[in-house]
Amino acid sequence: MNKYIKVVVDVPVARVDKMFDYQLPTDLVNQTKVGQAVKVPFGRRQVTGFIVAIGETPAIEASKIKKIKNIMQAEPFFDKKMLSLYKWIASFYHSYLIQVIKAAIPYGAVRGKVNKKTIQCITLAQSEEATKQIIKELSNRAYKQQAVLKYLLANNETDLTITELAKRVETTSGTVYRLIEKKYLKYYNKDERRKPSFHGKSAKNSFKLTKFQENAVANINQNLANNKFGVFLLHGVTGSGKTEVYIRLLEKNLQKKQGAILLVPEIALTPVMVGKLLARFNDEIAVLHSNLSSGERYDEWCRLKDGKASIAVGARSAIFAPVKDLGLIIIDEEHENTYKQTEYPPYHARQVAVKRASEEDAVVVLGSATPTIESSYLARKDKFKLLELPERIYQAEMPPVLVVDMREELKEGNFSIFSNKLKSEIEKTLARNKQVLLFLNRRGFASFYLCRSCGHVIECNHCDISLTYHTNPDRLVCHYCGYQVNTPHKCPVCASKYIKPFGLGTQRITDEIEASFPEANVVRMDADTTTRKGSHQKILNRLADGGIDILIGTQMVAKGHDFPAIELVGVIAADTSLSLPDFRSSERTFQLLTQVAGRTGRGDKQGKVIVQTYQPDHFSIQAAAEHDYNSFYEKELSIRKDLNYPPFSRLVNLTVQGLAENQVEKVADQLAVFLHNYKNHYQELLGPVPAPLAKVRNKFRWQIVLKFENGAKREYVIQKLEENFLPVSYQQVELRIDVDPWQML
Ligand code: ADP
Ligand code: ZN
Ligand code: ZN
């Protein structure tokens, strides 16, 4: 008798992540499944929990085991396979299992806040023979009622509602109701899908693949056809036709009747791709994203779980989609930041994908024009398999990139944020009735000190990283080692007094552009102007229809759009992101510039890119200007090696946060002292220092970053920390453990 179950409970108290034993009431014995949501007594309360084991011997004395209250939903939310993935995530990222479960399933459905939507349909309440008899017996004045019954006999139509049925025989609903009253017809419930509306345009197209595409598909298919796990890095320049490769692979996978997951950085930013997929695969696709109502999302999720759809398309959390018989996981733009979750559990969708695929004998395809250093490194080490699409479709040229040195502009007396070259190119492009895209790199906004005469950025004397500008009191701080200086009044290199905190906003750029080009239709697209649902798509549609001359935007405009009429891309301040206190800042800058440059030159006319910068000699900017991924990779890799950053070391970022600054600082110091006991296990300890984002929602944050030779050593130290440090020091402060941190902020 499987009388005992183990449950993880949803209790918002730190460190309650054990599994608890419960008993089943007799009527529920053998009725339960792993993954079911249950209501259980916990302390003096009733809480929600999930069954994670059945029939195991309880850890405590049988008489002390409480009975569960009830099963909340008959359908389990996960199976054993997914549970083991959740457990892996909880342990790898040092999170609680309940947090992983809540991130992975449509949690609103557990409490019955969202349910399947059902509609009432009508059918005959008796056999055909009996119905014929009833028709005969009905008085001739009830000829409408006869017509309804005859219609149902003659037509094999199912799932008709009352109104639909009435319409079919051109009568009123009243007629149908009378038949229901007489019990000749009966109701039944049918699940209805709340189909999400999609604002993207779809295009149906089938091409003859290029030889590079062909090669990529054939290679990946070797694993796919044999259900053999493998990770492929599809490195294709912008416009090389990666989407078409995805489509062919999805087709092959579907032919084998297997399921797939396709992750995109953000659904709203990829309407073209989603449109293409929907056009090709129709109802096989379930789209999962945050803009859906919770009902819509639940329906899409159930369609996958019930096997009615086989391809999940969505952002990060779609990696948990309940796809049946998973054969393929594709991650588009694998370098994007959105794949790492910042809240708990702080998982990276790529790592989860590789784990899930290896457990389910599936294939992973990582696509990007600018793969992460880590992925490229693994590909070069033969852990991943590298496939390249080195040419644009129709061998279109990559657009020429002109780097403008803003220090020179200043010398010549141009104090505006636009170089003379950019201004004149905008004029020429508008005169040809073509479109301009102006991109503002807003990462690192106003956070570092830049000399506008010589381009010097104030850096730490002890680290290879720029100092971060703090107001109140005015000072520059190194966020890795704590070094501080007063803000300088003149440049230490050239003595110019034009040394200032650096940063710009899209609004200011828009104002200046409107003043300079009063005739042009200027539209700004950033987080502020796209808060409303669909507003983003409206701007893109207007751009496609030619209703915009100059589009000004942030990161958001750099992604995957394909607009043939954009013939000029201007990058306003290419180097802002270079100076972020993060070892990935060069990489991010290179990625952004490459992506944004890829927005032009796609039509039959040549596009042009102008990059304004104060650091024209920086290798990230040079390599992006030359469309040279490999030289960027080599240079960046050698820096990572010199400084022992990933992929050469494994990191953990420990952030202590709390409302009282002195307490946060004290615990951070204690933590450092504690960690010193394990100095044989780590390579380097950076900190404790205030985090670059030193205060978030009134919480002060201090951090310690540790570098390790490998994951096992890291795991050992974190476990010691959890066993011996956390229980003692858990007062008023919170410790966040971020394994393989993605942003060091
Ligand atoms: P990427 O994602 O690599 O930047 P896309 O997938 O957007 O590139 O492809 C660029 C363009 O080329 C798209 O308009 C796509 O429809 C088209 N395309 C893709 N493959 C082919 C092909 N084999 N022949 C012709 N056109 C293609
Ligand atoms: Zn200077
Ligand atoms: Zn420093």
mmCIF file of C-alpha atoms in Angstrom, residues 291-610:
data_model
loop_
_atom_site.group_PDB
_atom_site.id
_atom_site.type_symbol
_atom_site.label_atom_id
_atom_site.label_comp_id
_atom_site.label_asym_id
_atom_site.label_seq_id
_atom_site.Cartn_x
_atom_site.Cartn_y
_atom_site.Cartn_z
ATOM 1 C CA ASN A 291 2.499 38.821 -22.742
ATOM 2 C CA LEU A 292 -0.147 36.104 -22.887
ATOM 3 C CA SER A 293 -2.924 36.133 -20.344
ATOM 4 C CA SER A 294 -2.370 33.425 -17.769
ATOM 5 C CA GLY A 295 -5.320 31.529 -19.296
ATOM 6 C CA GLU A 296 -3.816 31.637 -22.755
ATOM 7 C CA ARG A 297 -0.472 30.551 -21.444
ATOM 8 C CA TYR A 298 -1.994 27.682 -19.537
ATOM 9 C CA ASP A 299 -3.847 26.505 -22.634
ATOM 10 C CA GLU A 300 -0.707 26.597 -24.723
ATOM 11 C CA TRP A 301 1.115 24.687 -22.013
ATOM 12 C CA CYS A 302 -1.650 22.050 -21.870
ATOM 13 C CA ARG A 303 -1.627 21.659 -25.638
ATOM 14 C CA LEU A 304 2.009 20.592 -25.356
ATOM 15 C CA LYS A 305 1.371 18.383 -22.363
ATOM 16 C CA ASP A 306 -1.582 16.685 -24.067
ATOM 17 C CA GLY A 307 0.415 16.196 -27.251
ATOM 18 C CA LYS A 308 -1.828 18.492 -29.299
ATOM 19 C CA ALA A 309 1.127 20.688 -30.139
ATOM 20 C CA SER A 310 4.682 19.494 -30.478
ATOM 21 C CA ILE A 311 6.827 22.613 -30.859
ATOM 22 C CA ALA A 312 7.191 25.035 -27.980
ATOM 23 C CA VAL A 313 8.348 28.522 -28.955
ATOM 24 C CA GLY A 314 9.116 30.926 -26.186
ATOM 25 C CA ALA A 315 11.563 32.877 -24.094
ATOM 26 C CA ARG A 316 13.814 31.475 -21.365
ATOM 27 C CA SER A 317 11.258 29.570 -19.294
ATOM 28 C CA ALA A 318 10.010 27.651 -22.336
ATOM 29 C CA ILE A 319 12.994 25.385 -21.696
ATOM 30 C CA PHE A 320 10.639 23.749 -19.154
ATOM 31 C CA ALA A 321 7.863 23.200 -21.701
ATOM 32 C CA PRO A 322 6.143 19.826 -21.225
ATOM 33 C CA VAL A 323 7.004 18.714 -24.737
ATOM 34 C CA LYS A 324 6.429 15.041 -25.415
ATOM 35 C CA ASP A 325 9.266 12.911 -26.699
ATOM 36 C CA LEU A 326 11.731 15.758 -26.983
ATOM 37 C CA GLY A 327 14.066 15.463 -29.958
ATOM 38 C CA LEU A 328 15.425 18.956 -30.527
ATOM 39 C CA ILE A 329 16.160 22.165 -28.626
ATOM 40 C CA ILE A 330 17.127 25.267 -30.574
ATOM 41 C CA ILE A 331 18.387 28.402 -28.852
ATOM 42 C CA ASP A 332 18.397 31.375 -31.177
ATOM 43 C CA GLU A 333 20.842 34.198 -30.400
ATOM 44 C CA GLU A 334 22.428 32.059 -27.733
ATOM 45 C CA HIS A 335 24.594 34.966 -26.546
ATOM 46 C CA GLU A 336 21.645 37.032 -25.316
ATOM 47 C CA ASN A 337 21.437 38.120 -21.697
ATOM 48 C CA THR A 338 17.788 37.183 -21.372
ATOM 49 C CA TYR A 339 18.690 33.499 -21.178
ATOM 50 C CA LYS A 340 20.033 33.944 -17.684
ATOM 51 C CA GLN A 341 17.390 34.436 -15.032
ATOM 52 C CA THR A 342 18.292 37.060 -12.459
ATOM 53 C CA GLU A 343 15.734 36.070 -9.825
ATOM 54 C CA TYR A 344 15.769 32.702 -8.111
ATOM 55 C CA PRO A 345 16.519 30.171 -9.424
ATOM 56 C CA PRO A 346 19.314 31.968 -11.302
ATOM 57 C CA TYR A 347 19.525 29.431 -14.103
ATOM 58 C CA HIS A 348 20.926 29.850 -17.590
ATOM 59 C CA ALA A 349 18.618 28.365 -20.211
ATOM 60 C CA ARG A 350 21.591 27.125 -22.235
ATOM 61 C CA GLN A 351 22.945 25.077 -19.351
ATOM 62 C CA VAL A 352 19.484 23.702 -18.608
ATOM 63 C CA ALA A 353 18.981 22.894 -22.290
ATOM 64 C CA VAL A 354 22.191 20.910 -22.470
ATOM 65 C CA LYS A 355 21.274 19.015 -19.312
ATOM 66 C CA ARG A 356 17.723 18.306 -20.423
ATOM 67 C CA ALA A 357 18.808 17.219 -23.896
ATOM 68 C CA SER A 358 21.461 14.894 -22.543
ATOM 69 C CA GLU A 359 18.878 13.210 -20.306
ATOM 70 C CA GLU A 360 16.331 12.893 -23.091
ATOM 71 C CA ASP A 361 18.710 11.955 -25.942
ATOM 72 C CA ALA A 362 17.895 15.155 -27.773
ATOM 73 C CA VAL A 363 19.958 17.499 -29.932
ATOM 74 C CA VAL A 364 20.802 21.098 -28.980
ATOM 75 C CA VAL A 365 21.420 23.766 -31.612
ATOM 76 C CA LEU A 366 22.838 27.103 -30.463
ATOM 77 C CA GLY A 367 22.541 29.793 -33.115
ATOM 78 C CA SER A 368 24.275 33.162 -33.180
ATOM 79 C CA ALA A 369 26.192 35.627 -35.300
ATOM 80 C CA THR A 370 28.259 36.413 -32.234
ATOM 81 C CA PRO A 371 28.507 33.285 -30.072
ATOM 82 C CA THR A 372 29.609 33.681 -26.490
ATOM 83 C CA ILE A 373 33.264 33.170 -25.783
ATOM 84 C CA GLU A 374 32.298 30.173 -23.652
ATOM 85 C CA SER A 375 30.372 28.439 -26.440
ATOM 86 C CA SER A 376 33.046 29.102 -29.043
ATOM 87 C CA TYR A 377 35.660 27.813 -26.655
ATOM 88 C CA LEU A 378 33.711 24.609 -26.057
ATOM 89 C CA ALA A 379 33.258 24.217 -29.805
ATOM 90 C CA ARG A 380 36.987 24.566 -30.345
ATOM 91 C CA LYS A 381 37.550 21.991 -27.624
ATOM 92 C CA ASP A 382 35.187 19.592 -29.444
ATOM 93 C CA LYS A 383 32.681 19.622 -26.593
ATOM 94 C CA PHE A 384 30.266 21.351 -28.970
ATOM 95 C CA LYS A 385 30.288 20.887 -32.715
ATOM 96 C CA LEU A 386 30.913 24.042 -34.738
ATOM 97 C CA LEU A 387 28.937 24.666 -37.935
ATOM 98 C CA GLU A 388 29.431 27.879 -39.846
ATOM 99 C CA LEU A 389 27.337 29.985 -42.211
ATOM 100 C CA PRO A 390 30.040 32.435 -43.192
ATOM 101 C CA GLU A 391 28.161 34.228 -45.981
ATOM 102 C CA ARG A 392 25.027 36.265 -46.241
ATOM 103 C CA ILE A 393 22.231 34.920 -48.438
ATOM 104 C CA TYR A 394 22.866 35.784 -52.140
ATOM 105 C CA GLN A 395 26.398 36.537 -50.990
ATOM 106 C CA ALA A 396 25.255 40.036 -50.042
ATOM 107 C CA GLU A 397 28.178 42.049 -48.758
ATOM 108 C CA MET A 398 28.507 42.933 -45.130
ATOM 109 C CA PRO A 399 27.967 46.693 -44.844
ATOM 110 C CA PRO A 400 31.059 48.887 -44.646
ATOM 111 C CA VAL A 401 31.588 50.287 -41.166
ATOM 112 C CA LEU A 402 33.171 53.682 -40.643
ATOM 113 C CA VAL A 403 34.567 54.359 -37.194
ATOM 114 C CA VAL A 404 34.416 58.051 -36.249
ATOM 115 C CA ASP A 405 36.799 59.237 -33.570
ATOM 116 C CA MET A 406 34.797 61.596 -31.387
ATOM 117 C CA ARG A 407 37.931 63.032 -29.784
ATOM 118 C CA GLU A 408 38.836 64.499 -33.157
ATOM 119 C CA GLU A 409 35.368 66.006 -33.491
ATOM 120 C CA LEU A 410 35.837 67.776 -30.190
ATOM 121 C CA LYS A 411 39.231 69.099 -31.258
ATOM 122 C CA GLU A 412 37.579 70.558 -34.329
ATOM 123 C CA GLY A 413 35.071 72.328 -32.145
ATOM 124 C CA ASN A 414 32.090 69.996 -32.616
ATOM 125 C CA PHE A 415 30.501 69.720 -29.172
ATOM 126 C CA SER A 416 27.317 68.013 -30.378
ATOM 127 C CA ILE A 417 26.599 64.345 -29.830
ATOM 128 C CA PHE A 418 26.597 63.792 -33.602
ATOM 129 C CA SER A 419 29.723 63.783 -35.696
ATOM 130 C CA ASN A 420 29.767 65.815 -38.890
ATOM 131 C CA LYS A 421 30.097 62.605 -40.852
ATOM 132 C CA LEU A 422 26.978 61.092 -39.302
ATOM 133 C CA LYS A 423 24.987 64.279 -39.880
ATOM 134 C CA SER A 424 25.901 64.466 -43.534
ATOM 135 C CA GLU A 425 25.163 60.771 -44.087
ATOM 136 C CA ILE A 426 21.753 61.168 -42.462
ATOM 137 C CA GLU A 427 21.032 64.040 -44.856
ATOM 138 C CA LYS A 428 22.062 61.987 -47.877
ATOM 139 C CA THR A 429 20.061 58.968 -46.815
ATOM 140 C CA LEU A 430 16.913 61.016 -46.213
ATOM 141 C CA ALA A 431 17.380 62.720 -49.585
ATOM 142 C CA ARG A 432 17.241 59.259 -51.211
ATOM 143 C CA ASN A 433 14.045 58.531 -49.279
ATOM 144 C CA LYS A 434 15.691 55.773 -47.329
ATOM 145 C CA GLN A 435 15.582 55.024 -43.632
ATOM 146 C CA VAL A 436 18.032 55.676 -40.828
ATOM 147 C CA LEU A 437 18.468 53.693 -37.662
ATOM 148 C CA LEU A 438 20.232 55.412 -34.766
ATOM 149 C CA PHE A 439 21.342 53.167 -32.000
ATOM 150 C CA LEU A 440 22.221 54.280 -28.523
ATOM 151 C CA ASN A 441 24.244 51.895 -26.483
ATOM 152 C CA ARG A 442 22.742 52.610 -23.136
ATOM 153 C CA ARG A 443 24.427 50.006 -21.052
ATOM 154 C CA GLY A 444 26.684 51.691 -18.583
ATOM 155 C CA PHE A 445 24.602 54.844 -18.639
ATOM 156 C CA ALA A 446 26.340 57.726 -16.818
ATOM 157 C CA SER A 447 28.368 55.387 -14.774
ATOM 158 C CA PHE A 448 31.979 56.039 -15.641
ATOM 159 C CA TYR A 449 34.336 58.981 -15.993
ATOM 160 C CA LEU A 450 35.451 59.841 -19.490
ATOM 161 C CA CYS A 451 37.777 62.486 -20.829
ATOM 162 C CA ARG A 452 36.162 63.871 -23.923
ATOM 163 C CA SER A 453 39.461 65.258 -25.195
ATOM 164 C CA CYS A 454 41.604 62.158 -25.181
ATOM 165 C CA GLY A 455 39.114 59.349 -24.520
ATOM 166 C CA HIS A 456 40.793 58.335 -21.296
ATOM 167 C CA VAL A 457 38.554 56.411 -18.919
ATOM 168 C CA ILE A 458 39.535 56.414 -15.255
ATOM 169 C CA GLU A 459 40.436 52.882 -14.267
ATOM 170 C CA CYS A 460 41.388 51.069 -11.103
ATOM 171 C CA ASN A 461 45.072 50.949 -10.248
ATOM 172 C CA HIS A 462 44.766 47.308 -9.248
ATOM 173 C CA CYS A 463 42.244 45.850 -11.661
ATOM 174 C CA ASP A 464 41.703 46.035 -15.377
ATOM 175 C CA ILE A 465 38.356 47.672 -14.953
ATOM 176 C CA SER A 466 36.901 51.163 -15.071
ATOM 177 C CA LEU A 467 35.921 52.920 -11.881
ATOM 178 C CA THR A 468 32.255 53.537 -11.309
ATOM 179 C CA TYR A 469 31.008 57.026 -10.674
ATOM 180 C CA HIS A 470 29.092 57.522 -7.446
ATOM 181 C CA THR A 471 27.370 60.704 -6.384
ATOM 182 C CA ASN A 472 26.841 61.686 -2.823
ATOM 183 C CA PRO A 473 29.649 61.783 -1.932
ATOM 184 C CA ASP A 474 31.326 62.296 -5.320
ATOM 185 C CA ARG A 475 33.844 59.530 -5.830
ATOM 186 C CA LEU A 476 35.011 56.796 -8.179
ATOM 187 C CA VAL A 477 35.003 53.253 -6.857
ATOM 188 C CA CYS A 478 36.419 49.978 -8.130
ATOM 189 C CA HIS A 479 33.751 47.358 -7.773
ATOM 190 C CA TYR A 480 36.142 44.509 -7.749
ATOM 191 C CA CYS A 481 38.711 45.486 -5.126
ATOM 192 C CA GLY A 482 37.238 48.506 -3.364
ATOM 193 C CA TYR A 483 39.862 51.049 -4.466
ATOM 194 C CA GLN A 484 38.462 54.626 -4.428
ATOM 195 C CA VAL A 485 39.487 58.087 -5.605
ATOM 196 C CA ASN A 486 37.871 61.501 -5.573
ATOM 197 C CA THR A 487 36.389 62.528 -8.894
ATOM 198 C CA PRO A 488 39.071 64.355 -10.876
ATOM 199 C CA HIS A 489 38.610 67.903 -12.215
ATOM 200 C CA LYS A 490 41.048 67.425 -15.018
ATOM 201 C CA CYS A 491 42.189 64.474 -17.037
ATOM 202 C CA PRO A 492 45.236 62.745 -15.513
ATOM 203 C CA VAL A 493 46.509 62.000 -19.022
ATOM 204 C CA CYS A 494 45.979 65.184 -21.047
ATOM 205 C CA ALA A 495 44.937 67.661 -18.357
ATOM 206 C CA SER A 496 41.784 68.602 -20.255
ATOM 207 C CA LYS A 497 38.934 69.838 -18.107
ATOM 208 C CA TYR A 498 36.397 68.050 -20.318
ATOM 209 C CA ILE A 499 36.385 65.043 -18.076
ATOM 210 C CA LYS A 500 32.896 64.126 -16.931
ATOM 211 C CA PRO A 501 30.553 61.305 -16.064
ATOM 212 C CA PHE A 502 29.449 59.871 -19.350
ATOM 213 C CA GLY A 503 25.955 58.946 -20.407
ATOM 214 C CA LEU A 504 23.185 59.878 -22.776
ATOM 215 C CA GLY A 505 19.469 59.264 -23.114
ATOM 216 C CA THR A 506 17.387 58.468 -26.181
ATOM 217 C CA GLN A 507 15.134 61.414 -25.403
ATOM 218 C CA ARG A 508 17.978 63.869 -25.700
ATOM 219 C CA ILE A 509 19.084 62.335 -28.976
ATOM 220 C CA THR A 510 15.537 62.459 -30.301
ATOM 221 C CA ASP A 511 15.247 66.134 -29.388
ATOM 222 C CA GLU A 512 18.484 66.992 -31.110
ATOM 223 C CA ILE A 513 17.633 64.989 -34.222
ATOM 224 C CA GLU A 514 14.213 66.610 -34.478
ATOM 225 C CA ALA A 515 15.821 70.012 -34.218
ATOM 226 C CA SER A 516 18.345 69.179 -36.936
ATOM 227 C CA PHE A 517 15.920 67.373 -39.271
ATOM 228 C CA PRO A 518 12.537 69.034 -38.738
ATOM 229 C CA GLU A 519 11.047 67.459 -41.886
ATOM 230 C CA ALA A 520 11.782 63.874 -40.941
ATOM 231 C CA ASN A 521 9.436 61.428 -39.205
ATOM 232 C CA VAL A 522 11.394 60.585 -36.093
ATOM 233 C CA VAL A 523 10.325 57.802 -33.747
ATOM 234 C CA ARG A 524 11.915 56.672 -30.538
ATOM 235 C CA MET A 525 11.802 53.017 -29.524
ATOM 236 C CA ASP A 526 13.010 51.998 -26.092
ATOM 237 C CA ALA A 527 11.659 50.545 -22.878
ATOM 238 C CA ASP A 528 9.732 53.785 -22.169
ATOM 239 C CA THR A 529 7.884 53.929 -25.471
ATOM 240 C CA THR A 530 6.998 50.246 -25.712
ATOM 241 C CA THR A 531 5.334 49.485 -22.410
ATOM 242 C CA ARG A 532 1.898 48.922 -23.939
ATOM 243 C CA LYS A 533 1.110 45.533 -25.432
ATOM 244 C CA GLY A 534 1.696 45.559 -29.173
ATOM 245 C CA SER A 535 3.245 49.046 -29.231
ATOM 246 C CA HIS A 536 6.560 47.577 -30.184
ATOM 247 C CA GLN A 537 5.041 45.794 -33.146
ATOM 248 C CA LYS A 538 3.201 48.951 -34.216
ATOM 249 C CA ILE A 539 6.474 50.817 -34.481
ATOM 250 C CA LEU A 540 8.032 47.996 -36.489
ATOM 251 C CA ASN A 541 5.035 47.835 -38.826
ATOM 252 C CA ARG A 542 5.189 51.582 -39.341
ATOM 253 C CA LEU A 543 8.884 51.258 -40.117
ATOM 254 C CA ALA A 544 8.195 48.492 -42.627
ATOM 255 C CA ASP A 545 5.510 50.630 -44.306
ATOM 256 C CA GLY A 546 7.922 53.516 -44.706
ATOM 257 C CA GLY A 547 6.159 55.706 -42.147
ATOM 258 C CA ILE A 548 9.379 56.356 -40.257
ATOM 259 C CA ASP A 549 12.452 58.138 -41.575
ATOM 260 C CA ILE A 550 14.628 57.944 -38.507
ATOM 261 C CA LEU A 551 14.217 55.320 -35.816
ATOM 262 C CA ILE A 552 16.089 55.957 -32.592
ATOM 263 C CA GLY A 553 16.438 53.164 -30.117
ATOM 264 C CA THR A 554 18.347 51.145 -27.605
ATOM 265 C CA GLN A 555 19.292 47.442 -27.494
ATOM 266 C CA MET A 556 15.753 46.703 -28.585
ATOM 267 C CA VAL A 557 16.357 47.825 -32.184
ATOM 268 C CA ALA A 558 19.546 45.823 -32.551
ATOM 269 C CA LYS A 559 17.851 42.444 -32.689
ATOM 270 C CA GLY A 560 16.874 40.205 -35.570
ATOM 271 C CA HIS A 561 14.735 42.556 -37.653
ATOM 272 C CA ASP A 562 15.108 42.518 -41.364
ATOM 273 C CA PHE A 563 14.361 45.888 -43.008
ATOM 274 C CA PRO A 564 15.589 46.347 -46.551
ATOM 275 C CA ALA A 565 14.974 50.121 -46.592
ATOM 276 C CA ILE A 566 17.373 50.863 -43.751
ATOM 277 C CA GLU A 567 20.451 52.125 -45.531
ATOM 278 C CA LEU A 568 22.205 53.871 -42.687
ATOM 279 C CA VAL A 569 22.883 52.703 -39.173
ATOM 280 C CA GLY A 570 24.432 55.170 -36.777
ATOM 281 C CA VAL A 571 25.836 54.067 -33.442
ATOM 282 C CA ILE A 572 25.890 57.065 -31.139
ATOM 283 C CA ALA A 573 28.205 55.984 -28.357
ATOM 284 C CA ALA A 574 29.724 52.642 -29.098
ATOM 285 C CA ASP A 575 31.958 52.501 -26.073
ATOM 286 C CA THR A 576 29.582 53.082 -23.174
ATOM 287 C CA SER A 577 29.261 49.362 -22.605
ATOM 288 C CA LEU A 578 33.027 48.882 -22.728
ATOM 289 C CA SER A 579 33.445 50.620 -19.447
ATOM 290 C CA LEU A 580 31.034 48.577 -17.407
ATOM 291 C CA PRO A 581 32.717 46.912 -14.456
ATOM 292 C CA ASP A 582 32.195 43.442 -15.848
ATOM 293 C CA PHE A 583 34.693 41.093 -17.455
ATOM 294 C CA ARG A 584 32.182 40.471 -20.240
ATOM 295 C CA SER A 585 31.951 44.145 -21.272
ATOM 296 C CA SER A 586 34.204 43.822 -24.343
ATOM 297 C CA GLU A 587 32.255 40.809 -25.479
ATOM 298 C CA ARG A 588 28.898 42.539 -25.059
ATOM 299 C CA THR A 589 30.118 45.579 -26.950
ATOM 300 C CA PHE A 590 31.316 43.451 -29.830
ATOM 301 C CA GLN A 591 28.019 41.566 -29.916
ATOM 302 C CA LEU A 592 25.901 44.702 -29.882
ATOM 303 C CA LEU A 593 27.869 46.454 -32.600
ATOM 304 C CA THR A 594 27.841 43.373 -34.808
ATOM 305 C CA GLN A 595 24.116 42.883 -34.337
ATOM 306 C CA VAL A 596 23.250 46.498 -35.013
ATOM 307 C CA ALA A 597 25.511 46.655 -38.059
ATOM 308 C CA GLY A 598 23.697 43.567 -39.317
ATOM 309 C CA ARG A 599 20.463 45.576 -39.556
ATOM 310 C CA THR A 600 21.534 47.129 -42.839
ATOM 311 C CA GLY A 601 22.790 46.038 -46.220
ATOM 312 C CA ARG A 602 19.992 43.490 -46.540
ATOM 313 C CA GLY A 603 18.237 45.057 -49.510
ATOM 314 C CA ASP A 604 19.699 45.139 -52.974
ATOM 315 C CA LYS A 605 21.403 48.442 -52.131
ATOM 316 C CA GLN A 606 24.464 48.624 -49.978
ATOM 317 C CA GLY A 607 23.965 49.779 -46.433
ATOM 318 C CA LYS A 608 26.379 51.797 -44.405
ATOM 319 C CA VAL A 609 27.266 51.893 -40.721
ATOM 320 C CA ILE A 610 28.808 54.756 -38.774
#
